[in-house]
XYZ file of C-alpha atoms in Angstrom:
517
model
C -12.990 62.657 -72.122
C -11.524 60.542 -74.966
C -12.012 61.733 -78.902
C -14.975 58.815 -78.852
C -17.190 58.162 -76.156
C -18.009 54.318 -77.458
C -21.823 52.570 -76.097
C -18.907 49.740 -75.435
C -15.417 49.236 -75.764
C -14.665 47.813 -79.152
C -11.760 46.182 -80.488
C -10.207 47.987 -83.724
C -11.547 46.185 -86.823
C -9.510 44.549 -89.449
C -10.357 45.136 -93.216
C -12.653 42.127 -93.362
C -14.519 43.567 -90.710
C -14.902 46.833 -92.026
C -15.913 45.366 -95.067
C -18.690 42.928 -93.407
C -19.701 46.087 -91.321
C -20.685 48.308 -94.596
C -22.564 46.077 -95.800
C -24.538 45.855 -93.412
C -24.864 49.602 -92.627
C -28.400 50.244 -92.350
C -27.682 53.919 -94.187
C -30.307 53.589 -97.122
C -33.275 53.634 -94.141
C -32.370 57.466 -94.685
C -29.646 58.034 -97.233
C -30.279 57.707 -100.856
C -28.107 56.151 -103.178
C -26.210 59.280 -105.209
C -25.505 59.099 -108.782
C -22.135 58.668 -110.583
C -22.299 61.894 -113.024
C -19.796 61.967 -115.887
C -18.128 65.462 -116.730
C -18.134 65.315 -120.227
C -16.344 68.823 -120.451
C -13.581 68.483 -118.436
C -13.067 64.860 -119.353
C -12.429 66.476 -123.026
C -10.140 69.130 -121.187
C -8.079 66.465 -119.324
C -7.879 62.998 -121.944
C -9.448 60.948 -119.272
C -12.985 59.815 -118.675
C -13.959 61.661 -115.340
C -17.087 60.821 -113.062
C -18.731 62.997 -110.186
C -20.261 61.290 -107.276
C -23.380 63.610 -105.850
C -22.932 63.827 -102.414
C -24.623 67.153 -102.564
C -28.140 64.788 -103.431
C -28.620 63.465 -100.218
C -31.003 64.925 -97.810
C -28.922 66.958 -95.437
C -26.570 68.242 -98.915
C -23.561 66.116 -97.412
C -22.238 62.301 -97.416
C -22.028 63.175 -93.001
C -25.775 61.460 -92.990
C -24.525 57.952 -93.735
C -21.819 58.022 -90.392
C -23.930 59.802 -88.320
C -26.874 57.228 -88.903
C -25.021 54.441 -88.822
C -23.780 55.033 -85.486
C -27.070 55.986 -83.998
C -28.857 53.196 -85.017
C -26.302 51.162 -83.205
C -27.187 52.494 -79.884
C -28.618 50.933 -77.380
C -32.645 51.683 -76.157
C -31.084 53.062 -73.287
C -28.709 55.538 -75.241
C -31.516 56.429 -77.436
C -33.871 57.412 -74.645
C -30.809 59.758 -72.510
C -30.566 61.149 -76.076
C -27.127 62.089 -78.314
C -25.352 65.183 -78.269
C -21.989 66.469 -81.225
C -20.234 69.582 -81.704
C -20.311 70.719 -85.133
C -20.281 73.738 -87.244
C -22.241 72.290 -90.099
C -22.884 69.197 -91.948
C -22.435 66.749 -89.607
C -24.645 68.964 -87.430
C -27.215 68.736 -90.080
C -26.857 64.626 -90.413
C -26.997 64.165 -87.040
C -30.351 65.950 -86.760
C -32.131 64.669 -89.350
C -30.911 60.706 -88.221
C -32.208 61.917 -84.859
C -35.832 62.541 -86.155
C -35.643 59.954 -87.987
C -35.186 57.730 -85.494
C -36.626 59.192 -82.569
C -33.172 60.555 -80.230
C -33.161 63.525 -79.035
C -30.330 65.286 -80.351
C -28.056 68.098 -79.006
C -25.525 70.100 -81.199
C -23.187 72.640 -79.814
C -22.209 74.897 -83.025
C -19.707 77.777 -82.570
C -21.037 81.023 -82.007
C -20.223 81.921 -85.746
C -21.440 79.592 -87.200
C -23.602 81.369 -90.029
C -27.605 81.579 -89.494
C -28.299 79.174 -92.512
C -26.364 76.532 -91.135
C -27.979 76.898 -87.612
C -31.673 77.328 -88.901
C -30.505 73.915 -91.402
C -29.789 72.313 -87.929
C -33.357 73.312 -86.182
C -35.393 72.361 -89.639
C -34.542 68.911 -88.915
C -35.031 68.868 -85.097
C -31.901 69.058 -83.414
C -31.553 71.187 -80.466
C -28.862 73.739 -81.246
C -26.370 75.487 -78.219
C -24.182 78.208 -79.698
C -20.872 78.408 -77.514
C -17.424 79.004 -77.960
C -15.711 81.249 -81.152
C -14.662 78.127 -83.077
C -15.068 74.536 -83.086
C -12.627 73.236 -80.480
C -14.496 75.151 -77.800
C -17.669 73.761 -78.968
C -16.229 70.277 -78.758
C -15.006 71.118 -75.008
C -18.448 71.913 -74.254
C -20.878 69.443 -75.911
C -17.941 66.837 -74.153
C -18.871 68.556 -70.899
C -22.445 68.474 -71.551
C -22.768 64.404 -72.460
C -20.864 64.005 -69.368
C -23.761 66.166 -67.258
C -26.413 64.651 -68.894
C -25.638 61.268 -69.843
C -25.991 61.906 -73.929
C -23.981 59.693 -76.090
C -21.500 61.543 -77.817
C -21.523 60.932 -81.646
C -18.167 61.868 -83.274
C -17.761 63.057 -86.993
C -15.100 60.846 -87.773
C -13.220 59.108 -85.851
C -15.596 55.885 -84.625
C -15.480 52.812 -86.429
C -19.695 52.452 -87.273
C -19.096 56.161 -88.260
C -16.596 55.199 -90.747
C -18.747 52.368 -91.941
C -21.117 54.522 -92.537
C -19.103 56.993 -95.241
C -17.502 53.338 -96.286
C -21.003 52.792 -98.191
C -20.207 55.399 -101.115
C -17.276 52.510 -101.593
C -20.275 50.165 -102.341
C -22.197 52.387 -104.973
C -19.010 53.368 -106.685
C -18.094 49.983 -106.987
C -21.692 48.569 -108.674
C -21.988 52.445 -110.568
C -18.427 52.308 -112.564
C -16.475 48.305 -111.960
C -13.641 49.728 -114.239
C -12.715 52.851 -112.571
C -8.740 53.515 -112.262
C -8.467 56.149 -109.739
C -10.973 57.551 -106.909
C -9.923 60.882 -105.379
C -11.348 61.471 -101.525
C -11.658 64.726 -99.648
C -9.704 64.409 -96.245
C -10.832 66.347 -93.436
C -10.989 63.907 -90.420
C -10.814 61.187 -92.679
C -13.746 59.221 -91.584
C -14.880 59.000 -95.722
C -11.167 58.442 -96.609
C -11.022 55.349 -94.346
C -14.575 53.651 -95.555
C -13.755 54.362 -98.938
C -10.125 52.827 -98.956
C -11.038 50.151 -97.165
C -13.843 48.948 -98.876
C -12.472 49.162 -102.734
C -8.926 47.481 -101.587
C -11.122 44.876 -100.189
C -13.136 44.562 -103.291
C -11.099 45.724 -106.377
C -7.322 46.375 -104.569
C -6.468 47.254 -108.342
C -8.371 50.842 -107.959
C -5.979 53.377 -106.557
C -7.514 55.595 -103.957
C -5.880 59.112 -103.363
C -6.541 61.542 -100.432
C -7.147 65.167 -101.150
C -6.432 68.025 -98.405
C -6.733 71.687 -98.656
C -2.822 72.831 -98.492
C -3.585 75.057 -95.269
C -5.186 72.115 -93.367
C -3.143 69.252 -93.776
C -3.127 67.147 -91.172
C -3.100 63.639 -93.090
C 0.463 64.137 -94.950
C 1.661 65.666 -91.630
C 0.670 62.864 -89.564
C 1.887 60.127 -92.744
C 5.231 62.211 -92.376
C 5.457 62.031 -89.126
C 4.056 58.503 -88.753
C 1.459 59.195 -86.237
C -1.692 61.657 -85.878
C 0.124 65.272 -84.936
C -1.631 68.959 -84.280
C -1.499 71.613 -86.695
C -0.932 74.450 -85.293
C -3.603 76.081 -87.303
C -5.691 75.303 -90.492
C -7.096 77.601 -93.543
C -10.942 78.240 -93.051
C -11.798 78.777 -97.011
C -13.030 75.109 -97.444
C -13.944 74.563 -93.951
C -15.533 71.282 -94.047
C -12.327 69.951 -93.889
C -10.869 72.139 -91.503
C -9.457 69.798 -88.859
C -6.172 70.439 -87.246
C -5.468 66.350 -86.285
C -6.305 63.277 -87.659
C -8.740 60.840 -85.908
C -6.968 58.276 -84.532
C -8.774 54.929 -86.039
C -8.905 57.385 -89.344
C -5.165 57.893 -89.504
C -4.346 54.103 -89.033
C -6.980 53.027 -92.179
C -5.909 55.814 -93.936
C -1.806 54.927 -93.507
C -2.641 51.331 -95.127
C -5.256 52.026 -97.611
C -4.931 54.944 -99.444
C -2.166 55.120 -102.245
C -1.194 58.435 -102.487
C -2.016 62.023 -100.530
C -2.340 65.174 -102.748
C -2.778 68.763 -101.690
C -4.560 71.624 -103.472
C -4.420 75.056 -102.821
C -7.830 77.959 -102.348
C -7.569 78.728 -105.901
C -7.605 75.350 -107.237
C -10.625 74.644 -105.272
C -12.186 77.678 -106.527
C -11.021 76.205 -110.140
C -13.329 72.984 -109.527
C -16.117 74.747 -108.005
C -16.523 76.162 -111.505
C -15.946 72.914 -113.263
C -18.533 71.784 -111.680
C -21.201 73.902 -111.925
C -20.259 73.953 -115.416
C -20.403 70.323 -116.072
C -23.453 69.793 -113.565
C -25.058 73.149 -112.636
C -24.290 71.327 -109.018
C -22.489 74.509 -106.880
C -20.432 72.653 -104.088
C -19.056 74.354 -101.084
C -15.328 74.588 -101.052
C -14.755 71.367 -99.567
C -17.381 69.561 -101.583
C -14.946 70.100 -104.464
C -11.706 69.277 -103.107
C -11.639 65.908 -104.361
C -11.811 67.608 -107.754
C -9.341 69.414 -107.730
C -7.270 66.885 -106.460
C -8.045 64.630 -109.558
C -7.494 67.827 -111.749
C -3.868 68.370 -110.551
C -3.007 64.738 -109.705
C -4.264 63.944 -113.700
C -1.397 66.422 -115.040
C 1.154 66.022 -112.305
C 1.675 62.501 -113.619
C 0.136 63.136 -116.795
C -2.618 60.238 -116.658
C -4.203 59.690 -119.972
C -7.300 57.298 -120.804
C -7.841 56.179 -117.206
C -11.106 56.107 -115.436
C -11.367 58.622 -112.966
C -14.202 59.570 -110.026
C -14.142 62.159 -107.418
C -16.764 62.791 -104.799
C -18.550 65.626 -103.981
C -19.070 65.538 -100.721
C -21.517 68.725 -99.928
C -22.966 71.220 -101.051
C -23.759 73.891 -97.578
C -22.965 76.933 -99.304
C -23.327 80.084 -98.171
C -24.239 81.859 -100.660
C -22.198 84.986 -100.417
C -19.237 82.767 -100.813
C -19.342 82.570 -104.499
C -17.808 86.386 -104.648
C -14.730 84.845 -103.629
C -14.861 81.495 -105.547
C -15.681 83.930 -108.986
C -12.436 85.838 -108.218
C -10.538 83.681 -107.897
C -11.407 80.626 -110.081
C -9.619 81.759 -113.049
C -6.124 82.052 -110.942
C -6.457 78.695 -109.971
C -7.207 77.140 -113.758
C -4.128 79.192 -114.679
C -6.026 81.326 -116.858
C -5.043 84.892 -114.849
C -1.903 86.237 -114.206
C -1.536 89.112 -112.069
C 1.599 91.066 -112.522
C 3.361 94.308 -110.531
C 4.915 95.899 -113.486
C 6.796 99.554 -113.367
C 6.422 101.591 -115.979
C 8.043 105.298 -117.112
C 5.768 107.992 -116.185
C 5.630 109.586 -119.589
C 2.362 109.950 -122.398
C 2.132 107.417 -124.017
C 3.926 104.776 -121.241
C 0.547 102.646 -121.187
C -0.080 102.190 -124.979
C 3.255 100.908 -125.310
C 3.261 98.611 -122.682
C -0.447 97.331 -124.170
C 1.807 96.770 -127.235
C 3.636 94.449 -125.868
C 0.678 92.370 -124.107
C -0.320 92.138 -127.480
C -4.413 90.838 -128.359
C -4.699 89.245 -124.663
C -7.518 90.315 -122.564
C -6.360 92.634 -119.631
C -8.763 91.333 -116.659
C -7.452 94.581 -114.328
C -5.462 97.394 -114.192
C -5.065 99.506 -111.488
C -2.462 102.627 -110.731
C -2.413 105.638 -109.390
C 0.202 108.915 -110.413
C 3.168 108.524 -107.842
C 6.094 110.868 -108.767
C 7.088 112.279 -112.435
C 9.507 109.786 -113.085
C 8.038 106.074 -112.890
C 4.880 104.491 -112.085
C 3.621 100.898 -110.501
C 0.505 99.154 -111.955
C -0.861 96.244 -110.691
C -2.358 94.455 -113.953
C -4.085 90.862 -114.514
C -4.002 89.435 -117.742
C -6.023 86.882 -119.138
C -3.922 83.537 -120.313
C -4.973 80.547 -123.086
C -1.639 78.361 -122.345
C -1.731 78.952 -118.811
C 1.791 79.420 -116.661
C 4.369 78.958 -120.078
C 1.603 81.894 -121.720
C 2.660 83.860 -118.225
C 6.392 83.516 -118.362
C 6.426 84.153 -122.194
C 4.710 87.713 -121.382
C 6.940 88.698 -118.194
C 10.070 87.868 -120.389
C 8.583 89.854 -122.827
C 8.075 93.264 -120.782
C 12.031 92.648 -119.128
C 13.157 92.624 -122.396
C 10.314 95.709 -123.419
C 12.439 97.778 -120.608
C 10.108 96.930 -117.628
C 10.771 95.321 -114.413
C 8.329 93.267 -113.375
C 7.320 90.805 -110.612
C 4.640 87.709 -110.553
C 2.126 88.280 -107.887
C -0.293 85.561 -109.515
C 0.450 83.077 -106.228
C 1.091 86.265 -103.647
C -1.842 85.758 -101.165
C -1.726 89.000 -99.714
C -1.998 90.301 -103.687
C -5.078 88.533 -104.176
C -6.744 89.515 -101.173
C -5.951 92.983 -100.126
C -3.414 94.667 -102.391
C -5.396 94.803 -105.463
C -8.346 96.721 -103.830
C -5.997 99.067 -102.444
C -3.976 100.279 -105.333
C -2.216 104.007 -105.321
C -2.965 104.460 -101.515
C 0.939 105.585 -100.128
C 1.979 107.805 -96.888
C 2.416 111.694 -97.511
C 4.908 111.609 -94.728
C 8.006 109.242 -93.898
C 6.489 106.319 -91.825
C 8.320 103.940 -89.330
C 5.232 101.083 -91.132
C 5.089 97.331 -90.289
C 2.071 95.479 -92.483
C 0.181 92.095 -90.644
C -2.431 90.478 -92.281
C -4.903 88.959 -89.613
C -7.719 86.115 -89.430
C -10.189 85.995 -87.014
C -13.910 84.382 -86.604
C -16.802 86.419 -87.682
C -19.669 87.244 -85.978
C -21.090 90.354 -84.941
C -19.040 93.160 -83.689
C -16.023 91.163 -84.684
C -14.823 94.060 -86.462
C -15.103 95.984 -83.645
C -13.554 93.796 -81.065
C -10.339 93.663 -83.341
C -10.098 97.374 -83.614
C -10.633 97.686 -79.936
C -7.913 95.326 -78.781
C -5.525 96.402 -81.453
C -6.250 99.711 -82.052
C -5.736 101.037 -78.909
C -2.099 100.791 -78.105
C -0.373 102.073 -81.311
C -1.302 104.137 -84.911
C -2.689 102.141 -87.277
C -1.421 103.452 -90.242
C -3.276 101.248 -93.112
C -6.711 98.969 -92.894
C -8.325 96.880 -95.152
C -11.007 94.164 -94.541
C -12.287 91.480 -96.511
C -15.100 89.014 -95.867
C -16.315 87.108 -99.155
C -19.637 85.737 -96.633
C -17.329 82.941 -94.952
C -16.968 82.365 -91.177
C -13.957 84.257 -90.600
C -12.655 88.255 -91.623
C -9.295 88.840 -93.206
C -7.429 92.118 -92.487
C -4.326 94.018 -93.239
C -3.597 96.290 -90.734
C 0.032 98.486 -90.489
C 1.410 99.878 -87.668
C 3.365 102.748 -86.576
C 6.259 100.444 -85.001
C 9.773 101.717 -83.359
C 12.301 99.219 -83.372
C 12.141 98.861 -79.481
C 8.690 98.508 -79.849
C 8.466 95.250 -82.122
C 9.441 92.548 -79.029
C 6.163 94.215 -76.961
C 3.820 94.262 -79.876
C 4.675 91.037 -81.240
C 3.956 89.597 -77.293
C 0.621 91.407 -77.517
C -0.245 89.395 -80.736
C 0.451 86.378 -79.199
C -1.945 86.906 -76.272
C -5.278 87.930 -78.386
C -4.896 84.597 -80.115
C -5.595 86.210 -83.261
C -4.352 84.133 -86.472
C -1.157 86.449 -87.926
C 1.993 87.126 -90.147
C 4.203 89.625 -90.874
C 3.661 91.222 -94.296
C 5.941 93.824 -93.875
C 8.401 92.557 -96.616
C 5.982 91.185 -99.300
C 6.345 92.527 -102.301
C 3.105 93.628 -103.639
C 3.174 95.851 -100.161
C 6.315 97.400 -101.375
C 5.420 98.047 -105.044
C 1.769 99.895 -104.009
C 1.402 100.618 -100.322
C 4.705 101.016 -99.046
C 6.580 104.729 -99.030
């Protein structure tokens, strides 16, 4: 079954279609019309006059209402009545539904098995009829395909359908009559379905605005495809802001996107994190991870080419959080503004060792320090400083311990650092090991855990575990292994078959300063 399965076949649009197309979408039967909000705070912060659009207002907490409608009231009295059936593993889900009662269609949403209970019971509150299959959402798209073929539902994609991207095309509108003077609009990517009706619309309106595509630096798949000049597969994408999760472009997405938008910027977890706070500072809004993508696009495009006076908007596009999420967005926040550095410094193992090397962090707020007594000759803390100048502030102090008489190393942008290491501090063999680290990703759900421990633990020693789940849909471990050389080629082969997410940690650095013998 194609990506689409069209009521009709239908001819690709040019940009005065698209444009006569949104506005006529009949979104506001269900939709509301979000406001523009202006950040006065980080507008101060950055020299430029910055605007939020709310997203996060409409019904379902996401912009995925206005596609989803827009499509469904398109459909025939005969589609309607054989009912409409998605995969999704949350806000489209939740758009779908609610356009469904709305308008009377049954609707049918296979979610991954997952997929957290607040999304799910989200799904039911507004009617839909939810199937949990598969661990992720490619299975669940395999399914719900196989399903609408069984049944007769029409399938309603979550991006890549030109009445979809109409739909998302109609935040275009309400920008346009909210803010006529804007300079720049920055545009989560996931699919691109709201890239595409956003570009489209302003450069058929006010060409003059420049519109810039956001992606989360682990999922990618717009600059990959731009690079490569057509829609390619990642081979796999970052879960933290999962709403934007896709491993390929849509098709019809990817050829809108290509002529529209001016510019594609990525961001990484921590910036994200960064404008989830900015936000809720600003707004008291809290947006899921990929709600505030867009954000932190607009933060780092702003000082990459140092934009000054300009009129800026970004959009939040949700706000499905779950809750426990936050742990991780608090941690890390402060790494991605710059503010935090987190350093591997050694230091003589003497009295006195500490207060001297205090001395030279000088007044600055030490966030963490962790170590543990090694040997009777040096020691290895893992420290996080608080910083007021951001990255020149962090290179002023590590050039300032070198020349103090300490070797030290940067971990501030070491993801294994951030996520493991620094929970694990001062934990090193008694005896000489033959030790090779992997961090791991796999989905969550119960006895997850378990299964990975079963599959893995059973053929050779682990030697060190840690797991860490900040409440999002998939665990994150760092496992080592009692490895012989000759045993590296089998192992590795065994990795390959569970289809677990891996790398090789073995030579990181943090691993060597506090874990390693």
């Amino acid at each position: 079954m194609s990506e689409v399965k069209q009521a009709e076949d239908v001819a690709l649009p040019s940009g005065a279609d698209y444009l006569r197309n949104i506005l006529r979408a009949p979104v506001y039967e269900v939709a509301q019309v979000t406001p523009l909000q202006t950040m006065n705070r980080l507008a101060a912060r950055l020299g430029n006059s910055v605007q939020l659009k709310r997203e996060d207002r409409q019904p379902v907490h996401s912009f995925k209402l206005r596609g989803a409608y827009t499509m469904m009231a398109q459909l025939t009295n005969t589609q309607r009545q054989a009912g409409v059936i998605a995969a999704s593993a949350g806000n489209h889900a939740q758009g779908l539904a609610l356009s469904g009662k709305h308008l009377g269609v049954s609707t049918t949403i296979v979610m991954p098995r997952t997929t957290p209970d607040i999304k799910v019971d989200a799904v039911k509150s507004f009617g839909g009829n939810v199937v949990l299959h598969g661990g992720n959402f490619d299975e669940a798209k395999v399914h719900a395909e196989k399903l609408a073929d069984q049944h007769g539902y029409t399938f309603i994609p979550p991006f890549d359908h030109p009445a979809v991207i109409a739909g998302q095309g109609t935040i275009g509108i309400e920008l346009v009559q909210q803010n006529g003077h804007l300079n720049y609009v920055f545009v989560p990517v996931g699919g691109g379905g709201l890239a595409a009706g956003v570009s489209v619309l302003l450069k058929q309106l006010l060409p003059e605005i420049k519109v810039i595509g956001v992606e989360a630096e682990d999922s990618a798949c717009l600059k990959a495809a731009l690079d490569a000049g057509e829609p390619v597969t990642l081979d796999q994408v970052g879960m933290f802001a999962d709403g934007v999760a896709v491993k390929r472009i849509g098709e019809e997405t990817f050829r809108l996107c290509q002529q529209y938008i001016d510019d594609v910027i990525t961001v990484s977890s921590d910036e994200i994190c960064s404008a989830v706070k900015d936000i809720f500072e600003d707004t008291r809004a809290i947006a899921e991870p990929s709600g505030a993508l867009s954000l932190a696009g607009l933060k780092k495009y702003a000082e990459d080419h140092q934009l000054q006076d300009q009129q800026l908007a970004a959009i939040l596009s949700g706000a499905n959080l779950n809750f426990h999420g936050l742990r991780y967005v608090s941690e890390r926040c402060e790494l991605g503004e710059k503010r935090e550095g987190l350093l591997a410094v050694t230091i003589p193992e003497r009295p006195g060792a500490f207060l001297d090397f205090c001395h030279i962090i000088g007044g600055r707020a030490v966030t963490e320090f962790n170590y543990r007594y090694n040997d009777d000759t040096l020691a290895n803390v893992f420290v996080g400083v608080r910083l007021m100048q951001g990255q020149e502030e962090l290179e002023g102090i590590i050039q300032d311990l070198r020349k103090g008489g300490y070797p030290v190393v940067d971990l501030s942008d070491d993801e294994m650092a951030k996520v493991h290491v620094r929970y694990m501090i001062g934990g090193r063999p008694s005896k000489p090991l033959k030790e090779r680290l992997y961090s791991f990703e796999f989905p969550e759900y119960p006895g997850a855990l378990l299964n990975f421990l079963s599959t893995l633990g059973t053929h050779w020693n682990i030697s060190l575990f840690n797991y860490r789940n900040h409440g999002a849909d998939y665990g994150r471990v760092l496992c080592g292994f009692e490895l012989e050389e000759q045993d590296l080629l089998s192992f590795t082969s065994h990795l390959r078959e569970l289809g677990y997410q891996w790398k090789d940690e073995t030579d990181n650095p943090a691993y060597k300063f506090f874990l390693a013998q």
